[in-house]
Coordinates of C-alpha atoms in Angstrom, one line a residue:
A8 CA -21.9 -8.3 15.8
L9 CA -24.7 -5.9 15.4
S10 CA -25.8 -3.9 18.4
P11 CA -29.4 -4.2 19.5
P12 CA -31.8 -1.6 18.2
P13 CA -32.7 1.4 20.4
P14 CA -35.7 0.7 22.8
F15 CA -38.0 3.0 20.9
L16 CA -37.7 1.1 17.7
V17 CA -38.8 -2.2 19.2
F18 CA -42.4 -0.9 19.6
L19 CA -42.7 0.4 16.0
P20 CA -45.1 -1.6 13.8
P21 CA -43.6 -3.0 10.6
P22 CA -43.9 -0.6 7.6
P23 CA -47.0 -0.9 5.4
P24 CA -46.6 -2.7 2.1
P25 CA -45.8 -0.5 -0.9
L26 CA -48.8 0.9 -2.8
P27 CA -49.7 -1.0 -6.0
P28 CA -49.1 0.8 -9.3
P29 CA -52.0 2.8 -10.6
P30 CA -54.2 1.0 -13.1
A31 CA -53.7 1.8 -16.7
M32 CA -56.1 4.5 -17.9
S33 CA -58.6 3.6 -20.6
V34 CA -60.1 5.7 -23.3
Y35 CA -62.9 6.4 -20.8
E36 CA -60.7 8.1 -18.2
K37 CA -58.0 10.6 -18.9
T38 CA -56.1 13.5 -17.4
F39 CA -55.7 16.5 -19.7
T40 CA -53.2 19.3 -19.1
L41 CA -54.3 22.7 -20.2
K42 CA -51.1 24.8 -20.6
D43 CA -51.1 28.6 -20.0
E44 CA -54.4 28.4 -18.2
D45 CA -55.6 28.9 -14.6
H46 CA -58.6 28.4 -12.4
T47 CA -60.8 30.5 -14.7
M48 CA -60.6 27.9 -17.5
G49 CA -60.3 24.9 -15.2
N50 CA -63.6 25.8 -13.4
A51 CA -65.4 26.5 -16.7
V52 CA -64.3 23.1 -18.2
R53 CA -65.2 21.3 -15.0
Y54 CA -68.6 22.9 -15.0
M55 CA -69.3 22.0 -18.6
L56 CA -68.1 18.4 -18.1
N57 CA -70.2 17.9 -15.1
K58 CA -73.3 19.0 -17.0
N59 CA -72.7 16.1 -19.4
P60 CA -74.7 13.0 -18.1
Q61 CA -72.2 10.6 -19.6
V62 CA -69.4 12.1 -17.4
S63 CA -69.2 10.2 -14.1
L64 CA -66.3 12.0 -12.6
C65 CA -64.6 15.3 -13.3
G66 CA -62.3 17.6 -11.4
Y67 CA -59.4 19.9 -12.0
S68 CA -56.3 21.0 -10.1
V69 CA -53.5 23.5 -10.5
P70 CA -50.3 21.7 -9.7
H71 CA -48.6 24.7 -8.2
P72 CA -49.6 28.4 -7.9
M73 CA -46.5 29.4 -9.8
E74 CA -47.3 27.1 -12.7
T75 CA -49.6 28.2 -15.5
S76 CA -51.2 24.8 -16.2
V77 CA -54.4 23.0 -15.2
N78 CA -54.9 19.3 -14.9
V79 CA -58.4 18.2 -15.7
R80 CA -59.4 14.6 -14.8
V81 CA -62.3 13.1 -16.8
Q82 CA -64.0 9.8 -16.3
T83 CA -67.0 8.7 -18.3
S84 CA -69.6 6.0 -18.0
G85 CA -68.4 4.2 -21.0
E86 CA -70.9 5.5 -23.6
V87 CA -68.5 8.3 -24.8
T88 CA -64.7 8.6 -24.6
A89 CA -63.1 11.1 -22.2
T90 CA -61.6 12.9 -25.2
A91 CA -65.0 13.3 -26.9
A92 CA -66.5 14.6 -23.6
M93 CA -63.7 17.1 -23.3
R94 CA -64.1 18.2 -26.9
D95 CA -67.9 18.7 -26.3
A96 CA -67.2 20.7 -23.1
L97 CA -64.8 23.0 -24.9
L98 CA -67.2 23.5 -27.8
D99 CA -69.9 24.3 -25.3
I100 CA -67.7 26.9 -23.7
I101 CA -67.1 28.5 -27.1
S102 CA -70.8 28.6 -27.7
V103 CA -71.5 30.3 -24.3
C104 CA -68.7 32.8 -25.0
D105 CA -70.2 33.6 -28.4
H106 CA -73.6 34.1 -26.9
V107 CA -72.3 36.4 -24.2
N108 CA -70.4 38.4 -26.8
D109 CA -73.5 38.7 -29.1
T110 CA -75.7 39.7 -26.2
F111 CA -73.3 42.3 -25.0
D112 CA -72.9 43.8 -28.6
A113 CA -76.7 43.9 -28.9
A114 CA -77.1 45.7 -25.6
V115 CA -74.5 48.2 -26.5
S116 CA -76.2 48.9 -29.9
A117 CA -79.6 49.2 -28.2
H118 CA -78.2 51.7 -25.7
A119 CA -76.4 53.7 -28.4
A120 CA -79.7 53.9 -30.4
K121 CA -81.4 55.5 -27.3
L122 CA -78.8 58.3 -27.0
P123 CA -79.6 61.7 -28.5
A124 CA -77.7 62.6 -31.7
P125 CA -74.6 64.6 -31.0
M126 CA -74.9 68.3 -31.5
E127 CA -73.0 70.1 -34.2
A128 CA -70.7 71.8 -31.6
D129 CA -69.8 68.4 -30.1
K130 CA -68.5 67.1 -33.4
K131 CA -65.5 69.5 -33.5

C-alpha cells in the first residue's frame, strides 16, 4: 500500500494544464536569424522595420551574449509579407550606409581642398 503524501503536498494546487503548441507562422509573420551579427545590426534592422507602416510588430533578441546571431521577429498587417518587409528594411540600411559614406567622402574632399598646398620642403 502507498503511504499518505507529506502534509505540505496536500495544500498544493493541481498543476496548470500544459501550454498549447504555438500557432503555425504564416507568410506575414516570421523570425529571421542573422548569423555573425550583434546588437548593432539588430537595432538597425528593427528601426528600419518599425518605420514601415505595414509592419505591425518587430523586435530583435540576441539568444546569448556568447552567440553571434540575432533573431528578428517580424509581423506585418497582411498587405506585404514578412520576407518582403525584411528585404525592404535591409535595402534601406544599404541606402543609408551609402549616403553616409558619400557624405563623409564629400566632407573629406571639401576639407582637403581648403588646406594650403604642401611646400616643396614637405614633399621630401
